[in-house]
PDB file of C-alpha atoms in Angstrom:
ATOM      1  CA  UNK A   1     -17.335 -50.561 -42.172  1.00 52.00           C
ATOM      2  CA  UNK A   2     -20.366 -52.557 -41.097  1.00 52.00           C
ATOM      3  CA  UNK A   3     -21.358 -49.046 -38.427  1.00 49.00           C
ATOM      4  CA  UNK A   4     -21.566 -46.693 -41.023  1.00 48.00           C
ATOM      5  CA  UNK A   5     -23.380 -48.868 -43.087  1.00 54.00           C
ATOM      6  CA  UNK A   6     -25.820 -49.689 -40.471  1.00 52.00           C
ATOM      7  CA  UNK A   7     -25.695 -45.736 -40.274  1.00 49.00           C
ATOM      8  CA  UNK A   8     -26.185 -45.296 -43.476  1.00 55.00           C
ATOM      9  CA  UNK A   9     -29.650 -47.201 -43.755  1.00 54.00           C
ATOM     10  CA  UNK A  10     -30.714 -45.682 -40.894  1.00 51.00           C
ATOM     11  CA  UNK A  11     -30.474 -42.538 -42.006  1.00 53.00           C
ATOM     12  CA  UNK A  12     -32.313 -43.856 -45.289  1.00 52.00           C
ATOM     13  CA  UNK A  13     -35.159 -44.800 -43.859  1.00 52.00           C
ATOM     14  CA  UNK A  14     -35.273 -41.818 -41.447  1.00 55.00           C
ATOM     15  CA  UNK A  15     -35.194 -39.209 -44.096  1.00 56.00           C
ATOM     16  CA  UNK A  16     -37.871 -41.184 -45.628  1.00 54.00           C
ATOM     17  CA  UNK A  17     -40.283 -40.805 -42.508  1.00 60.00           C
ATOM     18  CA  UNK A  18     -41.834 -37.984 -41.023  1.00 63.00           C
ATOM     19  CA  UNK A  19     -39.762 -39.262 -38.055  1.00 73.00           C
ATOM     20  CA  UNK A  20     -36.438 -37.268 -38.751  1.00 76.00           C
ATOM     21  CA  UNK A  21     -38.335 -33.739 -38.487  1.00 79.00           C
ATOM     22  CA  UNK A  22     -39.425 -34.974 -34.485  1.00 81.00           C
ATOM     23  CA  UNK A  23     -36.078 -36.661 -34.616  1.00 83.00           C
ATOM     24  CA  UNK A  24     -34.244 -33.653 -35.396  1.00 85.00           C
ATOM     25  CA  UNK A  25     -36.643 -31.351 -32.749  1.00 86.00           C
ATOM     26  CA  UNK A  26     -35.653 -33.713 -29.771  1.00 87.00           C
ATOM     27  CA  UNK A  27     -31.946 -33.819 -30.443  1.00 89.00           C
ATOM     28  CA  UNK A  28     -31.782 -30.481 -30.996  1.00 89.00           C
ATOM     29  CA  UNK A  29     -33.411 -29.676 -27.841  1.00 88.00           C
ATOM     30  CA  UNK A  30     -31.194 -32.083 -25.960  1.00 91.00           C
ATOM     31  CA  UNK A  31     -27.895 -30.542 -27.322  1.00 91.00           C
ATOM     32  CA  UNK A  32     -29.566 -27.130 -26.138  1.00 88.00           C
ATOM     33  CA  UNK A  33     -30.167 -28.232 -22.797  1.00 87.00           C
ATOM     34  CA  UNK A  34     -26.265 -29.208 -22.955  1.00 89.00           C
ATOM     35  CA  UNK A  35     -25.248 -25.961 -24.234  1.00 89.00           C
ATOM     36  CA  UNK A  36     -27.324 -24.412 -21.162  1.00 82.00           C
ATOM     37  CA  UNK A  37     -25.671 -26.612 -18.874  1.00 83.00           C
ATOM     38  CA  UNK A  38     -22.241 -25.934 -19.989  1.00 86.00           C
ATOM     39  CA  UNK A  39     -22.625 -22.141 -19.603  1.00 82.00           C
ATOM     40  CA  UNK A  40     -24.111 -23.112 -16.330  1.00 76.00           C
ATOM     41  CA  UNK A  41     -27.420 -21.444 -17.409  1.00 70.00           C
ATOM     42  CA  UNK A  42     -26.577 -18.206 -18.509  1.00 68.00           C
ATOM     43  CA  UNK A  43     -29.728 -15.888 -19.257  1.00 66.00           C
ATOM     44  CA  UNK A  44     -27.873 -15.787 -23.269  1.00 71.00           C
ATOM     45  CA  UNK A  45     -27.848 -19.195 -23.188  1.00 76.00           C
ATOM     46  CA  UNK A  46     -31.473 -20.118 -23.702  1.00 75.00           C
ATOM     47  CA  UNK A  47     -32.092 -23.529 -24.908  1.00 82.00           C
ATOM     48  CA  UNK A  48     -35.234 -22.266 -26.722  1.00 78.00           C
ATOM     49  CA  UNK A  49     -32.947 -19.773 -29.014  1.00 80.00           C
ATOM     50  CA  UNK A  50     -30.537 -22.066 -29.086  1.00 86.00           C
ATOM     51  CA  UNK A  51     -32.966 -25.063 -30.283  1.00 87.00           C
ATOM     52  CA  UNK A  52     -34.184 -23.043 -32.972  1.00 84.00           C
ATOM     53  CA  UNK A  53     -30.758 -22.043 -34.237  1.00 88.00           C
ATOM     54  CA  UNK A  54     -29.818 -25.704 -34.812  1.00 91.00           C
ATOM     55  CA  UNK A  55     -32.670 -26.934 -36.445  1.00 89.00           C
ATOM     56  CA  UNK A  56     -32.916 -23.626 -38.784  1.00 89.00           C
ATOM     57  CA  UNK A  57     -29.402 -24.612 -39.559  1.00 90.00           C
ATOM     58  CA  UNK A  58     -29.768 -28.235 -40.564  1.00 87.00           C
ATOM     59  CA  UNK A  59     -32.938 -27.016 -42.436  1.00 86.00           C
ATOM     60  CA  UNK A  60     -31.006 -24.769 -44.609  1.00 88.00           C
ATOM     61  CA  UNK A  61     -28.034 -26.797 -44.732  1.00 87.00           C
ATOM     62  CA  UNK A  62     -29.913 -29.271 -46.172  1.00 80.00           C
ATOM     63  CA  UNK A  63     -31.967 -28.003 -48.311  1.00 82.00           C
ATOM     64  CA  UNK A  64     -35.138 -29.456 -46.504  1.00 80.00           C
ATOM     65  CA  UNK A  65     -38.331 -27.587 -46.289  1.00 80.00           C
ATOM     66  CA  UNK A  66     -40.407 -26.416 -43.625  1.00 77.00           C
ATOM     67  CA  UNK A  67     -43.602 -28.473 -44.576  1.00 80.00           C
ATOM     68  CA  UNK A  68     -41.348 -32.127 -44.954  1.00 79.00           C
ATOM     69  CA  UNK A  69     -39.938 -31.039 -41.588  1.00 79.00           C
ATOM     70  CA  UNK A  70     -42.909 -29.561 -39.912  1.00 78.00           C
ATOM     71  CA  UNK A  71     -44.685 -33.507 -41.034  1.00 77.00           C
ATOM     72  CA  UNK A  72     -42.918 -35.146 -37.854  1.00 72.00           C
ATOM     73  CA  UNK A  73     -42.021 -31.723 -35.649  1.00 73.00           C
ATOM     74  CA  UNK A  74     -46.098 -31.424 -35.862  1.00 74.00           C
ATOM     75  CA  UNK A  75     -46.580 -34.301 -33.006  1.00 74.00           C
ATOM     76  CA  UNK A  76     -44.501 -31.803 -30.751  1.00 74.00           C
ATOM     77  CA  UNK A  77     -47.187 -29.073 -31.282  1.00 68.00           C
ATOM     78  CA  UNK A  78     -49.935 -31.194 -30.568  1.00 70.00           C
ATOM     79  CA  UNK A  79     -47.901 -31.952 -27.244  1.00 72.00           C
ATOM     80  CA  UNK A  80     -48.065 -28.157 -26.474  1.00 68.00           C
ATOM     81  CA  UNK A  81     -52.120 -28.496 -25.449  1.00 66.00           C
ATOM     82  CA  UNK A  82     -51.898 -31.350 -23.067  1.00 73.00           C
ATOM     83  CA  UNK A  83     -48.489 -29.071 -21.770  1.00 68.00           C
ATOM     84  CA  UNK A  84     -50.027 -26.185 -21.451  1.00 64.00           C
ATOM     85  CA  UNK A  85     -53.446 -27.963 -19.620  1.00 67.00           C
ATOM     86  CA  UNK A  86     -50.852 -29.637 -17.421  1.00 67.00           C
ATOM     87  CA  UNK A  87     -49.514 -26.421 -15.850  1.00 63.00           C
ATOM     88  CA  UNK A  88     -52.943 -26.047 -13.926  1.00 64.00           C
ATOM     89  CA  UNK A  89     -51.336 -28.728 -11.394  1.00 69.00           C
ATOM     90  CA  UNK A  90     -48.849 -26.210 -10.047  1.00 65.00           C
ATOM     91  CA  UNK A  91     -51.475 -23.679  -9.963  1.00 65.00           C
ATOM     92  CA  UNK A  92     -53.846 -25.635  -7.517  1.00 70.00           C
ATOM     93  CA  UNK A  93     -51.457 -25.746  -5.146  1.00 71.00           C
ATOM     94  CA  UNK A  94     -51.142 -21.889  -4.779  1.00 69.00           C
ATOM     95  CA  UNK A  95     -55.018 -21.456  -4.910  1.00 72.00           C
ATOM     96  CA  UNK A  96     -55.085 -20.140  -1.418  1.00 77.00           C
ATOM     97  CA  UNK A  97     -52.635 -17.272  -2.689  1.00 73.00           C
ATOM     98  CA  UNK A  98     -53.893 -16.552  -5.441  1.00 73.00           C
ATOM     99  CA  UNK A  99     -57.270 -15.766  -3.684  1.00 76.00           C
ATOM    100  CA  UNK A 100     -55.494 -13.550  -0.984  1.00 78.00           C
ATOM    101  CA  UNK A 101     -53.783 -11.743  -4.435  1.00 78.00           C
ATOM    102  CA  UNK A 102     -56.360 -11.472  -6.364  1.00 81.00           C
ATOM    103  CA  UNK A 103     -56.848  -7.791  -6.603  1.00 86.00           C
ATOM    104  CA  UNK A 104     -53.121  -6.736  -7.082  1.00 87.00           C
ATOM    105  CA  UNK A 105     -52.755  -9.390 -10.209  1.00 87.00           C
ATOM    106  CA  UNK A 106     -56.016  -8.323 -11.767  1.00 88.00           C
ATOM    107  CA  UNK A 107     -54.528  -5.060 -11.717  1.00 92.00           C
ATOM    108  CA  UNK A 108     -51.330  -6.096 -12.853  1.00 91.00           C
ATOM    109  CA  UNK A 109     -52.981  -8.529 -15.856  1.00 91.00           C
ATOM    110  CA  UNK A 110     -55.273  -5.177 -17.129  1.00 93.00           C
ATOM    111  CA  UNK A 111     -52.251  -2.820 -17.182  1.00 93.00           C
ATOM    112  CA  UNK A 112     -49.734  -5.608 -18.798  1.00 92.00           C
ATOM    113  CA  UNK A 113     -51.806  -6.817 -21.468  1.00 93.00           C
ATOM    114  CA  UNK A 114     -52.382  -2.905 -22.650  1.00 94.00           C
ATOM    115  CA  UNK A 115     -49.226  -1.615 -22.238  1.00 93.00           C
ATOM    116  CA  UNK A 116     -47.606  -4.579 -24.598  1.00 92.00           C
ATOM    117  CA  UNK A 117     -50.644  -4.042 -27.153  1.00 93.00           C
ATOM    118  CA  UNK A 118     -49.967  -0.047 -27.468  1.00 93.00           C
ATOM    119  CA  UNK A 119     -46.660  -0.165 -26.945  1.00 92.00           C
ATOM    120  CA  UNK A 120     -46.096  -2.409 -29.806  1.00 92.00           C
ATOM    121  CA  UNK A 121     -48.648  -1.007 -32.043  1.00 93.00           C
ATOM    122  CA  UNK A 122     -47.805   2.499 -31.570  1.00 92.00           C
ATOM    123  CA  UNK A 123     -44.205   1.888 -31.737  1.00 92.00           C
ATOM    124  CA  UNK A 124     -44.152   0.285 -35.062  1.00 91.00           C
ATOM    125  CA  UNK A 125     -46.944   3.196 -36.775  1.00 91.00           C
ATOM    126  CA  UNK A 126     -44.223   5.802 -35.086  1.00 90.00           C
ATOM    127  CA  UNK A 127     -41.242   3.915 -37.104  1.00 90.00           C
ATOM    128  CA  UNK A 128     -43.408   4.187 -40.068  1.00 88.00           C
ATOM    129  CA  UNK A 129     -44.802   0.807 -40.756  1.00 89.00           C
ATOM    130  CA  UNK A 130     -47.657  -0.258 -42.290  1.00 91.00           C
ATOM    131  CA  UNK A 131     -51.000  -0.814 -40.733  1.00 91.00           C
ATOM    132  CA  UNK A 132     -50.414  -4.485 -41.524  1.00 92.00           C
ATOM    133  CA  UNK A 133     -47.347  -4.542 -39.944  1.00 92.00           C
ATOM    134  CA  UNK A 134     -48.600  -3.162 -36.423  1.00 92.00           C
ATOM    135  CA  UNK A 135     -51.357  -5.412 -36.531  1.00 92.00           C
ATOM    136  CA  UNK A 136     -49.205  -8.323 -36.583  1.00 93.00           C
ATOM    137  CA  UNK A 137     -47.239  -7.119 -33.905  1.00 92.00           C
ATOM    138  CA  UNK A 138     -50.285  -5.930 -31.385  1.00 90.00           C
ATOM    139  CA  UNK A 139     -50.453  -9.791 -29.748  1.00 91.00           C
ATOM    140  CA  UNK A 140     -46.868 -10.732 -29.716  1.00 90.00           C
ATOM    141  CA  UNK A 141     -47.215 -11.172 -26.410  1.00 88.00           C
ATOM    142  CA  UNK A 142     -50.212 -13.505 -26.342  1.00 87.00           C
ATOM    143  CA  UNK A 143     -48.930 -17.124 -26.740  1.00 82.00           C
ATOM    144  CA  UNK A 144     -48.997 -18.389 -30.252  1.00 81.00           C
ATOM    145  CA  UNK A 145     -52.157 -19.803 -30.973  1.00 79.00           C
ATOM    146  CA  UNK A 146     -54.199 -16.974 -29.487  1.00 84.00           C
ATOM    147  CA  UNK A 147     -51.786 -14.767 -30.815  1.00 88.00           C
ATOM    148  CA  UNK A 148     -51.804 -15.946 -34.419  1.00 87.00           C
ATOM    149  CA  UNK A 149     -55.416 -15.860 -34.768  1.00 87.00           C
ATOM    150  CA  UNK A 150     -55.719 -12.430 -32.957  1.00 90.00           C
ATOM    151  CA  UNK A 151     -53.603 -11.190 -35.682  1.00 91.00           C
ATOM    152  CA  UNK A 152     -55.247 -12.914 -39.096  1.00 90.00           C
ATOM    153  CA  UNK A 153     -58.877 -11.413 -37.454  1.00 91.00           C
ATOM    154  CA  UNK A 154     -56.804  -8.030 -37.451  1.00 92.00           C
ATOM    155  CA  UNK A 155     -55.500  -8.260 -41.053  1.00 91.00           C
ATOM    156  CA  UNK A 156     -52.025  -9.203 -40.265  1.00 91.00           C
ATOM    157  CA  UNK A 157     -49.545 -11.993 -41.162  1.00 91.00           C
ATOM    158  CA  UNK A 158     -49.653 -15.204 -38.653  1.00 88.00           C
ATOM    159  CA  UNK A 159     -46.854 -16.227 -39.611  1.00 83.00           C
ATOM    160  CA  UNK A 160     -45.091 -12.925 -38.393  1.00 89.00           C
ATOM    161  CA  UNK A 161     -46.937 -13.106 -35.664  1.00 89.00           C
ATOM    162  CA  UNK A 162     -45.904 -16.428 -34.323  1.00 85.00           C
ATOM    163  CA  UNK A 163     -42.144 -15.675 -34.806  1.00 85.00           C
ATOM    164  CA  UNK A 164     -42.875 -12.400 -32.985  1.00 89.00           C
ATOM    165  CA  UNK A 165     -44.258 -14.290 -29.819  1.00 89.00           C
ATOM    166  CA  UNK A 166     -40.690 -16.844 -30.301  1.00 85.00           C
ATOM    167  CA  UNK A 167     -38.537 -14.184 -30.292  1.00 87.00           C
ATOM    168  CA  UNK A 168     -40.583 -12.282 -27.542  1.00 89.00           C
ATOM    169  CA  UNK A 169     -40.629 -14.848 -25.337  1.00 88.00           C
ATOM    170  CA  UNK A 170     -36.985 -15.431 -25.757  1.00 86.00           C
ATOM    171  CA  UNK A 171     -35.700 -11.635 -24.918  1.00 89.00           C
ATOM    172  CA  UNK A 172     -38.144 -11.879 -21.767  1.00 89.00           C
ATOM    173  CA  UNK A 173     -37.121 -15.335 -20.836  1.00 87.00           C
ATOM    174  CA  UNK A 174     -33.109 -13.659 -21.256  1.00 85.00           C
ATOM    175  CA  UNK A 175     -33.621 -10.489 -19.605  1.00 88.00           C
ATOM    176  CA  UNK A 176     -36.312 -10.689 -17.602  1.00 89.00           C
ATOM    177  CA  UNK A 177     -34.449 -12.288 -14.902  1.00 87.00           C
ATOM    178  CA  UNK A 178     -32.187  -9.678 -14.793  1.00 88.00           C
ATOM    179  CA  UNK A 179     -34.575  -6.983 -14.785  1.00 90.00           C
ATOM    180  CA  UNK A 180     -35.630  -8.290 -11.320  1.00 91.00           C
ATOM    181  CA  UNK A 181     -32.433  -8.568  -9.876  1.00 90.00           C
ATOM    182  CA  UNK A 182     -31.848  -4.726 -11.171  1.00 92.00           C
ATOM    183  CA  UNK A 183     -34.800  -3.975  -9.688  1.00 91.00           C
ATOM    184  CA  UNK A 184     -34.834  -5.902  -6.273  1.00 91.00           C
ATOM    185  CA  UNK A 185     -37.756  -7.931  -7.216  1.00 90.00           C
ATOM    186  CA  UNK A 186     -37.416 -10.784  -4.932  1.00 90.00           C
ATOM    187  CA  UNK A 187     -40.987 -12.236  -4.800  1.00 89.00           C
ATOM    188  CA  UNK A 188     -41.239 -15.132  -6.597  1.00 89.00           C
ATOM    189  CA  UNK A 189     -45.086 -14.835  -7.391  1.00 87.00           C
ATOM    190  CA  UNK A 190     -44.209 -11.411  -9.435  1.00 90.00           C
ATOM    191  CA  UNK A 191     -41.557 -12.765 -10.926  1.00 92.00           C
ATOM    192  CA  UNK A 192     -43.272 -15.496 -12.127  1.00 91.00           C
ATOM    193  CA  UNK A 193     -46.501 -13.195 -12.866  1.00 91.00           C
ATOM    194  CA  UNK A 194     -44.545 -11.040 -14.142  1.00 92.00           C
ATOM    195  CA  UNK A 195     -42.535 -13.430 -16.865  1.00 92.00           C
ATOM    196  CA  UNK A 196     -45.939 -15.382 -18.227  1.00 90.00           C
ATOM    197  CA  UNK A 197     -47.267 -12.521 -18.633  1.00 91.00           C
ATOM    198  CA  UNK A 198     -44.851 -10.611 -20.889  1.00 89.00           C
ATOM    199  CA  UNK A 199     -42.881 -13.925 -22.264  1.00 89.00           C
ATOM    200  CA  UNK A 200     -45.645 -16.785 -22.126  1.00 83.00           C
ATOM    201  CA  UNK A 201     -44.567 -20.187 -22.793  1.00 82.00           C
ATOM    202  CA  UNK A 202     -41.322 -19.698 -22.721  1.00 84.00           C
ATOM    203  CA  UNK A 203     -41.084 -17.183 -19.734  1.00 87.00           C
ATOM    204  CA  UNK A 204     -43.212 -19.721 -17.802  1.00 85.00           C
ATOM    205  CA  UNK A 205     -40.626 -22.516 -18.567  1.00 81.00           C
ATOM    206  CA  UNK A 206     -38.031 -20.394 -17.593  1.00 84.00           C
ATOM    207  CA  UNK A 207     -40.355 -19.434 -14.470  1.00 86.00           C
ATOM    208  CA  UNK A 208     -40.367 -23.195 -13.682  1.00 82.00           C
ATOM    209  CA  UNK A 209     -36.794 -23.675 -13.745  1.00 80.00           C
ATOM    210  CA  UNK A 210     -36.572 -21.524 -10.555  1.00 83.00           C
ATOM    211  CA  UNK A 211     -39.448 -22.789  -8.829  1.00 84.00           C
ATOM    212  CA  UNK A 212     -42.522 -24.330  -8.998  1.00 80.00           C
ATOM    213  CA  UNK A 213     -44.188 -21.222  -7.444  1.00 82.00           C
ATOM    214  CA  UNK A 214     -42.738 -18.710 -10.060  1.00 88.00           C
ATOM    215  CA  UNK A 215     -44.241 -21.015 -12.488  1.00 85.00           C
ATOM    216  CA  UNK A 216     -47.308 -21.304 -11.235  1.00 82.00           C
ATOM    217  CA  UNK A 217     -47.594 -17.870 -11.665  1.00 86.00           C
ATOM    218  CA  UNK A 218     -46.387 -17.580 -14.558  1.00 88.00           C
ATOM    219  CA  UNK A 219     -48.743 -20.284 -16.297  1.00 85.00           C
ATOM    220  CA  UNK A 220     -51.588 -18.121 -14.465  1.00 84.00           C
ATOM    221  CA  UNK A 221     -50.925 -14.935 -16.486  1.00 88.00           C
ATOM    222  CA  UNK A 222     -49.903 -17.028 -19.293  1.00 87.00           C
ATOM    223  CA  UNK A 223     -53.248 -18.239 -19.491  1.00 82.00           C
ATOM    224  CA  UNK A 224     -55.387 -15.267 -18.540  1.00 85.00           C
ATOM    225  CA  UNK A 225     -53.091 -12.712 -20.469  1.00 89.00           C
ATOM    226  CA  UNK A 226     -53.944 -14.814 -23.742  1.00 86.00           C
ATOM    227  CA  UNK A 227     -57.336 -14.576 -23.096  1.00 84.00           C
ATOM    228  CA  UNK A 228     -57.742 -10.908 -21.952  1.00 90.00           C
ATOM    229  CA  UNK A 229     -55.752 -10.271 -25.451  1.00 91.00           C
ATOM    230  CA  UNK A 230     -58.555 -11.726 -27.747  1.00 89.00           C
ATOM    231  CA  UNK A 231     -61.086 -10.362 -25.796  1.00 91.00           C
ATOM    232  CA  UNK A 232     -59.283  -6.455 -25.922  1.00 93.00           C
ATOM    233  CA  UNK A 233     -57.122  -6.295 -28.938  1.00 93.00           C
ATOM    234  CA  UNK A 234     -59.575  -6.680 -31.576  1.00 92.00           C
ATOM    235  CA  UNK A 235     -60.923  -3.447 -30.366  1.00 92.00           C
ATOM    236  CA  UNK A 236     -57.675  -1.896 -29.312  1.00 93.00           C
ATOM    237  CA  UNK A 237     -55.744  -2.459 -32.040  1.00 92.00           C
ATOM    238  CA  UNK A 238     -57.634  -0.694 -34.990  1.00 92.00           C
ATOM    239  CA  UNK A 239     -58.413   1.907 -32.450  1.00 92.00           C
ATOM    240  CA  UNK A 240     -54.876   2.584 -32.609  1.00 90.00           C
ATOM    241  CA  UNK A 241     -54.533   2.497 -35.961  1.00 90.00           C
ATOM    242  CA  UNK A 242     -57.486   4.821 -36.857  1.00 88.00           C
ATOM    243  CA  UNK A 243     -55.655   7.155 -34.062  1.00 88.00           C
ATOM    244  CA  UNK A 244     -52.100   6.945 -35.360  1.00 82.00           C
ATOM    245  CA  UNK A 245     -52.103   5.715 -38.671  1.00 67.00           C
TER     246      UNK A 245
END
């Protein structure tokens, strides 16, 4: 059949190229977003989660590994700079807010960023593990650059670390959401504030699928919860483990 030969050498040539692991990121992420639209958005149904499950399952199914893969996927991650750079547009337009909230968010970046460094750390020492261990969990909720060298300057595993902030940011992207709804929070700017803050990239995208306000905010303490975690959990964090350890 001259279409499955014509399949056939494409698929030669793209298993050849470092253009079937980018290949295989985008149409995984489209059938996601398909998924999510079928279940009409459902907090469970995260495209994110769902992404991730597909392309872990082609990976082992076919015996690739992660480096041949990660050869094409990597033009993706260099996309996530000039993303993340690009979510200062939003946040011009809700400058005049911003300045009128200052004092309440300051407060509400200090006392986030601790709680989810000593929560996690202490947690994990409490459940017996190692000092490594809670180290690599202290900035899971930093996103993953910051958070992956935060940890290796603590003595953890960055690698750990930067599933960590993944699966992080999906359980805040899922239940965050409906956390506010328990809770009556109707405000979209501490929704939003709220969600970066605790979920980064991922809880800002899902900020942004409500409004562009919520993610506004939400790429705000994205941003300045990253870098109030280098700044506080190099200290913090073997504090805590002189303390509980």
């Amino acid at each position: 059949m001259p279409e499955l030969r014509d399949f056939t050498e494409f698929w030669v040539y793209l298993s050849a190229s470092p253009l079937l692991g980018l290949t295989m990121t985008l149409c995984a992420y489209l059938a996601a977003q398909r998924i999510t639209a079928f279940f009409k958005g459902a907090p469970l149904a995260n495209p994110v989660a769902i992404a991730i499950a597909l392309v872990a399952g082609v990976l082992w199914m076919s015996g690739m590994s992660y480096q041949r893969y990660f050869s094409g996927a990597q033009f993706v991650h260099f996309l996530l700079g000039p993303a993340t750079v690009a979510l200062a547009l939003p946040l011009v337009r809700q400058l005049p807010r911003l300045r009128r909230a200052f004092v309440p968010l300051a407060f509400a970046l200090v006392l986030g960023s601790v709680t989810a460094i000593v929560s996690s750390v202490a947690i994990a020492l409490l459940l017996d593990a190692t000092p490594q261990l809670a180290a690599t969990l202290g900035p899971k909720s930093a996103t993953s650059p910051i958070a992956m060298a935060v940890s290796e300057s603590l003595g953890g595993i960055p690698a750990l670390t930067a599933a960590l902030v993944i699966g992080t940011g999906i359980f805040g992207a899922i239940a965050g959401p409906w956390l506010f709804d328990r809770l009556q929070i109707a405000s979209p700017a501490a929704r939003g504030f709220a969600l970066g803050l605790a979920a980064h990239g991922i809880g800002t995208a899902r900020a942004f699928n409500s409004s562009a306000e919520m993610g506004a905010f939400a790429g705000l303490a994205m941003g300045l919860n990253g870098a109030l975690t280098a700044l506080i959990a190099p200290v913090l964090v073997p504090a805590l483990l002189r303390w509980l350890a």
